[in-house]
Short mmCIF file of C-alpha atoms in Angstrom, two decimals:
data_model
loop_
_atom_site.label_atom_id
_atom_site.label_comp_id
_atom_site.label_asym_id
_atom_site.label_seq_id
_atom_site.Cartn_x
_atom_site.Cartn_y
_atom_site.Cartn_z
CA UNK A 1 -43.44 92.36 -70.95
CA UNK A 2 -40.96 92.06 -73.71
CA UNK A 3 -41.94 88.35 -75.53
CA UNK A 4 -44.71 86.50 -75.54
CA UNK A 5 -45.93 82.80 -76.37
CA UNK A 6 -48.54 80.88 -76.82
CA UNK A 7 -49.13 80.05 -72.66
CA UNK A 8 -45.81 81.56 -71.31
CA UNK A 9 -45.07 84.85 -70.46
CA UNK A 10 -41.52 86.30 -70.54
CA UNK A 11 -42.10 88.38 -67.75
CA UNK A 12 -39.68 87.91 -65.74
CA UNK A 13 -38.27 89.63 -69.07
CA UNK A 14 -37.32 93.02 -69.83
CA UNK A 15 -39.27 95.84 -67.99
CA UNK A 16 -40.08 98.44 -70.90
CA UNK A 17 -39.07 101.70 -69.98
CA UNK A 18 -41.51 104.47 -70.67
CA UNK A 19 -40.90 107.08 -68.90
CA UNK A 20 -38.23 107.89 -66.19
CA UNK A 21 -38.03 105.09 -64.29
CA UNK A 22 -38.80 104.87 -60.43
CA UNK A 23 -37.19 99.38 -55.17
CA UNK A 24 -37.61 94.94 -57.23
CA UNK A 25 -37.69 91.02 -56.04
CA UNK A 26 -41.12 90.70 -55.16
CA UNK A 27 -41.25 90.55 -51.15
CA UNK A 28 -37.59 90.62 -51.01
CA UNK A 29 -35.29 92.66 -48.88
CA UNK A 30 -32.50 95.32 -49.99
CA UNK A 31 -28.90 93.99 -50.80
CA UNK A 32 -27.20 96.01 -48.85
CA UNK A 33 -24.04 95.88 -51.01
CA UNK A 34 -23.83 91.72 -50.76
CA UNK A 35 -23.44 91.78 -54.96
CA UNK A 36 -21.92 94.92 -55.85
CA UNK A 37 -21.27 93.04 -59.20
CA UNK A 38 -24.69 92.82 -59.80
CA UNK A 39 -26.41 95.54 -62.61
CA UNK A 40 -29.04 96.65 -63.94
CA UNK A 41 -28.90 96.86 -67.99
CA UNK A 42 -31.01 99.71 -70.00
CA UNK A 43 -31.00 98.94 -73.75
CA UNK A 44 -32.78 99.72 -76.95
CA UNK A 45 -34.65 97.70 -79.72
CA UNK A 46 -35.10 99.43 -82.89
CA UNK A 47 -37.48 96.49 -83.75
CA UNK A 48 -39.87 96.73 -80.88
CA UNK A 49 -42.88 99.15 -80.69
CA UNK A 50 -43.83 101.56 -78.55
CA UNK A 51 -47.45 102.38 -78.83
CA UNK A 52 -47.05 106.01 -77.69
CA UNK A 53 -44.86 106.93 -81.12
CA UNK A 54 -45.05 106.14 -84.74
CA UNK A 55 -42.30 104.70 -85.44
CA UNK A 56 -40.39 101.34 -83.83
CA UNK A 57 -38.06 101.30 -81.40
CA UNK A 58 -38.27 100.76 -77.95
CA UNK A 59 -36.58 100.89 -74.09
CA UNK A 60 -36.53 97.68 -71.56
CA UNK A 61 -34.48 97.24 -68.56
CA UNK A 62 -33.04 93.82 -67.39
CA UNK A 63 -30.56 92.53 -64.46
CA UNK A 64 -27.10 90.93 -65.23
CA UNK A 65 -23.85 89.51 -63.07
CA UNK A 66 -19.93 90.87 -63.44
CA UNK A 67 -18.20 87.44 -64.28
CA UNK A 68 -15.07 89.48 -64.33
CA UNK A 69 -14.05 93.33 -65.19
CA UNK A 70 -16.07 92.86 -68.80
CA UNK A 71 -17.97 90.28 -69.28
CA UNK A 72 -21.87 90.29 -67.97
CA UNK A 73 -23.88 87.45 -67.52
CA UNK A 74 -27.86 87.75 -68.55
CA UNK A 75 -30.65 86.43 -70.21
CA UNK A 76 -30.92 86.09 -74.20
CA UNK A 77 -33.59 88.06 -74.64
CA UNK A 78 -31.91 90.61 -72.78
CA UNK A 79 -29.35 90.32 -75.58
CA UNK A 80 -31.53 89.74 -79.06
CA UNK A 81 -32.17 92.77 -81.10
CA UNK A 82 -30.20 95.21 -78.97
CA UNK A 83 -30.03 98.26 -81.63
CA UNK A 84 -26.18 99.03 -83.10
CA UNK A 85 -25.66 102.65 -82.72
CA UNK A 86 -30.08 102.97 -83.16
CA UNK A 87 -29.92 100.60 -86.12
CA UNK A 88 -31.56 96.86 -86.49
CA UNK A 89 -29.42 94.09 -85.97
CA UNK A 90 -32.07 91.57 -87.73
CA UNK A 91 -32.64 93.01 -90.52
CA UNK A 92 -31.06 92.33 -93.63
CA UNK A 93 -29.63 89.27 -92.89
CA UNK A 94 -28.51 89.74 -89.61
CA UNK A 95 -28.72 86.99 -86.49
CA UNK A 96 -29.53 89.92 -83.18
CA UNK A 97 -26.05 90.10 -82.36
CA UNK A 98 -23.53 92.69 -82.03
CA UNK A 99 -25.64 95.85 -80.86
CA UNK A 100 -24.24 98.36 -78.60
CA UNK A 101 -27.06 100.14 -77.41
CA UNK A 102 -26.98 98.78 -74.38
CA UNK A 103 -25.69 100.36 -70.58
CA UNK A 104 -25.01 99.04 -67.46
CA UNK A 105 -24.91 100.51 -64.32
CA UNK A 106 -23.71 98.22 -60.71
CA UNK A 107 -24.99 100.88 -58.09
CA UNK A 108 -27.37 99.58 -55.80
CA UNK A 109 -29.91 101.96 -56.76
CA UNK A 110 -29.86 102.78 -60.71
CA UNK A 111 -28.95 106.37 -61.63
CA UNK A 112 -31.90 108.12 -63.70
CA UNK A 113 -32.33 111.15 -62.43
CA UNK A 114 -32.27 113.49 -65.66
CA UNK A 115 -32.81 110.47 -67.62
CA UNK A 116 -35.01 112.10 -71.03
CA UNK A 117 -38.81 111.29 -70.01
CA UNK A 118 -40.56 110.08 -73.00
CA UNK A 119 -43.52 112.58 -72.27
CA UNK A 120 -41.06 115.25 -73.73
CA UNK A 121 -41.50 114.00 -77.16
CA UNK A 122 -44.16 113.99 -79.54
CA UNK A 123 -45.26 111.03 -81.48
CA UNK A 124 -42.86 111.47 -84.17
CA UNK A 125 -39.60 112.14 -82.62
CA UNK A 126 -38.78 108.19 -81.23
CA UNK A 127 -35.49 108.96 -83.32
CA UNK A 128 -34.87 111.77 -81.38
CA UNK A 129 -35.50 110.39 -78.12
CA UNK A 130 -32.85 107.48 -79.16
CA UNK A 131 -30.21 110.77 -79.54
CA UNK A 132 -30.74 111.95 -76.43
CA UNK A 133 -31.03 108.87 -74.54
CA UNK A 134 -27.79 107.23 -75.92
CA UNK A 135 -26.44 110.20 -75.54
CA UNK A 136 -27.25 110.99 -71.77
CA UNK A 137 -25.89 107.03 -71.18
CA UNK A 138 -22.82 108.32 -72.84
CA UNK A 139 -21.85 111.01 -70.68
CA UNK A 140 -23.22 109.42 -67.49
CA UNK A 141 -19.91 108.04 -65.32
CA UNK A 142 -22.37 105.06 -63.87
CA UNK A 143 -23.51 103.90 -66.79
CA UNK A 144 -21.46 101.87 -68.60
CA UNK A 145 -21.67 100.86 -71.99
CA UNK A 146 -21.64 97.29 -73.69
CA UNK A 147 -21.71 94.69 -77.06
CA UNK A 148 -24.88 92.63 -76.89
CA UNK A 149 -24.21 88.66 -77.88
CA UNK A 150 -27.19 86.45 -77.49
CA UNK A 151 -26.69 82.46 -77.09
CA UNK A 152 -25.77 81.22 -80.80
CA UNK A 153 -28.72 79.05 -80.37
CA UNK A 154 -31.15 81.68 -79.08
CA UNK A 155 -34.12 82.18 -81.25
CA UNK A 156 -36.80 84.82 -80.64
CA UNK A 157 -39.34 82.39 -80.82
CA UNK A 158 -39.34 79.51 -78.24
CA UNK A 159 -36.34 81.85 -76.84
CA UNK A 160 -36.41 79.92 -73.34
CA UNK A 161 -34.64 77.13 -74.95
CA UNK A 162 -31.05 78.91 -74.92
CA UNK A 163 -31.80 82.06 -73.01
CA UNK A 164 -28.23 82.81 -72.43
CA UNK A 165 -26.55 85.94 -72.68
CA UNK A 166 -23.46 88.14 -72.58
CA UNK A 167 -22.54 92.01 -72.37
CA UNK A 168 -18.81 92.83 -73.00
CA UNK A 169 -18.38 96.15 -71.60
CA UNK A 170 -15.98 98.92 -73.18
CA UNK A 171 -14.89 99.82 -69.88
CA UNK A 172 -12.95 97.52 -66.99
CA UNK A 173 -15.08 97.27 -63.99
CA UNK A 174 -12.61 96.43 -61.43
CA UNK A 175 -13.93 94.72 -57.93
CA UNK A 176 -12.74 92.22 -55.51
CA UNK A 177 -15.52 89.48 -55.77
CA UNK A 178 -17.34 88.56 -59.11
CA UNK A 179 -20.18 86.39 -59.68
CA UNK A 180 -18.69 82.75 -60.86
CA UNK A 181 -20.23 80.16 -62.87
CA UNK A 182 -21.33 76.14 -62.21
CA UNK A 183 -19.37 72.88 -63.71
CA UNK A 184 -21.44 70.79 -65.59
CA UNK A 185 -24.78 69.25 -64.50
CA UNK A 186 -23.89 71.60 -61.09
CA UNK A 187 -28.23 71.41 -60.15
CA UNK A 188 -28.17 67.62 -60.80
CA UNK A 189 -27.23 67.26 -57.44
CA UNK A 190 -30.47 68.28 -55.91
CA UNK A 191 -32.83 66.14 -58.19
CA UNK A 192 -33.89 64.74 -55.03
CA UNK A 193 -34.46 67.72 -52.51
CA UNK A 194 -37.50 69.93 -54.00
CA UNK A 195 -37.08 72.42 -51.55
CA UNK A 196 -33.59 73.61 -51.77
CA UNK A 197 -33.46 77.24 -51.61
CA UNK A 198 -31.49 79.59 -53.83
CA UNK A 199 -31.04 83.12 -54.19
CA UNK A 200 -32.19 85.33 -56.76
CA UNK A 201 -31.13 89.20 -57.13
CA UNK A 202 -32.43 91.70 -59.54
CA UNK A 203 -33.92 95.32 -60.15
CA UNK A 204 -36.95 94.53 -61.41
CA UNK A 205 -40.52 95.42 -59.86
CA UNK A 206 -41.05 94.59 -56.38
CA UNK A 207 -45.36 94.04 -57.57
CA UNK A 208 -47.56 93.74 -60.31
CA UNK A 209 -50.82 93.80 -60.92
CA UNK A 210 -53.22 94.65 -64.11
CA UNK A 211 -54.03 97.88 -63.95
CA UNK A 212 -50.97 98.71 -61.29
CA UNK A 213 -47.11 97.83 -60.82
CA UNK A 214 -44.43 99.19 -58.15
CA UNK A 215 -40.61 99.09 -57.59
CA UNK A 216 -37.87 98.79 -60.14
CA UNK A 217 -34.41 100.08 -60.41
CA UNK A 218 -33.56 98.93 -57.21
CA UNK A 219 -31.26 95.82 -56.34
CA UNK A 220 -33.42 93.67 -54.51
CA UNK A 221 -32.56 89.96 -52.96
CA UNK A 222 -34.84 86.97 -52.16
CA UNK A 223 -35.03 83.49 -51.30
CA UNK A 224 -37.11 81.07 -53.70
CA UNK A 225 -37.50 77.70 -53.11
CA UNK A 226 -37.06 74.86 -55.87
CA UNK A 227 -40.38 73.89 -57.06
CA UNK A 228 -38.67 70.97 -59.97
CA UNK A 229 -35.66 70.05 -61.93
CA UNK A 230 -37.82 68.10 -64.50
CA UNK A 231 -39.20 70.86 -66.65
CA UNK A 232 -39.50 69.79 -70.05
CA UNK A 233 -37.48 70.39 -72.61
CA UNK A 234 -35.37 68.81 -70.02
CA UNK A 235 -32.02 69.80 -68.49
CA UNK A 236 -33.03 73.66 -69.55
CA UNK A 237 -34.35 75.56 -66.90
CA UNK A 238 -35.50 75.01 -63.42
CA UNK A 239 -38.82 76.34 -61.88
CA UNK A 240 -38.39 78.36 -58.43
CA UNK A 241 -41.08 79.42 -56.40
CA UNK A 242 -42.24 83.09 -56.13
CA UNK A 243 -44.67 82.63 -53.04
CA UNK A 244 -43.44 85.48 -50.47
CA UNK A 245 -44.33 82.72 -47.46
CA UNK A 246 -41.58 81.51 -45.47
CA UNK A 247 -38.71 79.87 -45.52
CA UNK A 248 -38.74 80.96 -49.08
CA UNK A 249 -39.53 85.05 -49.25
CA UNK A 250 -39.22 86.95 -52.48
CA UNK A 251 -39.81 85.58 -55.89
CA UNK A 252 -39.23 87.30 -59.52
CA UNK A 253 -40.40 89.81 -61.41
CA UNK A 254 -40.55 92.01 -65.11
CA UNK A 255 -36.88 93.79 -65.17
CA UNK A 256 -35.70 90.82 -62.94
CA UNK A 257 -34.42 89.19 -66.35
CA UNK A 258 -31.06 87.95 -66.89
CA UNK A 259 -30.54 88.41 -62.78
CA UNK A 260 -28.62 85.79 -61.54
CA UNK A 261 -30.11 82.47 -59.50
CA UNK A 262 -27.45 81.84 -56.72
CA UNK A 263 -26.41 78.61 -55.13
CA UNK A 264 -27.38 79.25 -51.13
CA UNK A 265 -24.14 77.68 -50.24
CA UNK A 266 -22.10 79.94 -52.75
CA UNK A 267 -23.19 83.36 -52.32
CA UNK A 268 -21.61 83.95 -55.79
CA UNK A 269 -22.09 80.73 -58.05
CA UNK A 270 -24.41 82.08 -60.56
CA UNK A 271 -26.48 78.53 -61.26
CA UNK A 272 -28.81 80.03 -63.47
CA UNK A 273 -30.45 83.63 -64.50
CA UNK A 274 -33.72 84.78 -64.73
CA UNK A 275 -35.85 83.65 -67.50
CA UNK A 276 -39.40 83.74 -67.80
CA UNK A 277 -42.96 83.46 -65.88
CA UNK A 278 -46.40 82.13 -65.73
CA UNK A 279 -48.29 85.18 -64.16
CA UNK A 280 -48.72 88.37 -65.45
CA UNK A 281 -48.64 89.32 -61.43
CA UNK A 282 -45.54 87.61 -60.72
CA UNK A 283 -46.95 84.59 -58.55
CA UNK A 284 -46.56 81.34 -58.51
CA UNK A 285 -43.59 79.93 -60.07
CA UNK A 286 -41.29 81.43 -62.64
CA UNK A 287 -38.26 79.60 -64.70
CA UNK A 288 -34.58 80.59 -64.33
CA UNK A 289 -32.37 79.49 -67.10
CA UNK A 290 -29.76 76.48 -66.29
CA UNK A 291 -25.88 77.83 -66.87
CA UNK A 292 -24.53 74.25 -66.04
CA UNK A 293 -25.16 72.85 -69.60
CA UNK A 294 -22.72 72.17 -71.85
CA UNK A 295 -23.78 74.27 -74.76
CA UNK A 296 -23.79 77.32 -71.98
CA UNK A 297 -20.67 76.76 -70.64
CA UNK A 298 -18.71 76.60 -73.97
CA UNK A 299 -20.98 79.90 -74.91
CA UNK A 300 -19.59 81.40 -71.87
CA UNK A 301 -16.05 79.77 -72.71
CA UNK A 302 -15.49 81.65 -75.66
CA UNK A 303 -15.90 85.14 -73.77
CA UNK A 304 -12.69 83.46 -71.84
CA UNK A 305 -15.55 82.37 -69.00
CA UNK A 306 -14.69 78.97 -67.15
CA UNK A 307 -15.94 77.40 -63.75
CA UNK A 308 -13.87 78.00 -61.32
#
């Protein structure tokens, strides 16, 4: 897990990548190609640590949503710190913004065969598993690189107050559906029916446990049920149930991050994405970030991002 605080776990967070990575939704079934403009992100923070090397710098994994040909939808912390070119973008004055050390890739089943395993290294050469890294994204034709730009408001502290993110890819990613985004107060309209369904989709692990965890890199679906609306602070994020029983199966998970939180009646109306959790096992309930506020929706507006 990437963040924590004092009770709440951002688990649902950025999977850190250690070694070559390994199907995602906990319980949940494949896609099947229902969101092919739905990704998994790989990116690097220069600022994290990675107990296995000297120096900082670390690997996570998130999910995000095509909102057209260049601009990805995800969660904040998916976007905060993301190195420029291997360099901090906090340091020195700076606000976590801007870095481009992050990749995307839409297949259904993430490409990372030859990806450089961090057991070829020794503890001193975390620089020179950035090289090769960035450099393998480079050349790969799935992987598809991107600028990082957090929420203005995000802070890497209580960061699940504005946990809104965008990627804008250097390359067009041309397809005939993208995801879409809500009007304002979109979720007000089921204040009164708890168990509304929804559907999340990510790449994240499909179980975890303390001393084990499975899955990953996969694009998963599953239905989650609406446990409440009236999370405080209010009007910021909405908790969804991650019981497997039915009707609800499949719940959320660490790399499941930034995944988008679909409307059941609009296959592609990304309401919210993937925030944060409450278990360190992925049970129980976990918090997806509300896109139908109006600081979100003029965030997304200035990427040229409107309901529609």
């Amino acid at each position: 897990m990437r963040k924590l605080t004092t009770s709440l776990v951002a688990l649902l967070t950025a999977l850190l990548v250690f070694a070559v990575p390994a199907g995602a939704i906990t319980s949940g079934q494949p896609d099947g190609g229902e969101h092919g403009y739905v990704g998994e992100f790989i990116f690097y923070d220069p600022d994290a640590v990675d107990p296995r090397f000297d120096d900082p710098g670390a690997w996570f994994s998130c999910s995000g949503t095509l909102l057209n040909a260049t601009v990805v939808v995800t969660a904040g912390h998916c976007t905060y710190g993301v190195g420029e070119d291997g360099e901090s973008t906090t340091v020195n004055g700076g606000d976590g913004s801007g870095g481009n050390d992050i990749w995307f890739d839409v297949s259904e089943v993430a490409h990372f065969d030859g990806f450089p395993a961090s057991s070829d290294y020794d503890r001193d050469e975390n620089e020179q598993r950035y090289l090769d890294r960035a450099a393998w994204l480079n050349e790969h034709e799935f992987w598809h690189r991107g600028t990082a730009h957090p929420h203005p408001d995000f802070a890497d502290g209580p960061f699940y107050l504005h946990d809104a993110g965008v990627v804008q890819l250097e390359d067009s990613l041309t397809m005939g559906t993208y995801g879409r985004i809500p009007i304002e107060d979109y979720l007000d309209r089921y204040q009164g029916t708890p168990h509304h369904l929804f559907e999340v989709v990510g790449y994240g692990l499909t179980r975890s446990g303390p001393f084990t965890s499975e899955g990953g890199d996969v694009r998963l679906k599953g239905d989650v049920k609406l446990n409440t609306l009236n999370a405080s602070p209010k009007d910021t994020f909405v908790l969804l149930s991650n019981n497997p029983g039915r009707p609800h199966r499949g719940g959320t998970c660490f790399g499941d991050s930034g995944g988008p939180t679909f409307d059941d009646t609009n296959s592609n109306l990304v309401v919210a994405v993937t925030s944060f959790g409450f278990s360190s096992t992925c049970s129980g309930v976990g918090g997806a970030y509300r896109l139908d506020q109006p600081d979100d929706l003029a965030f997304l507006a200035s990427f040229g991002i409107t309901p529609s």
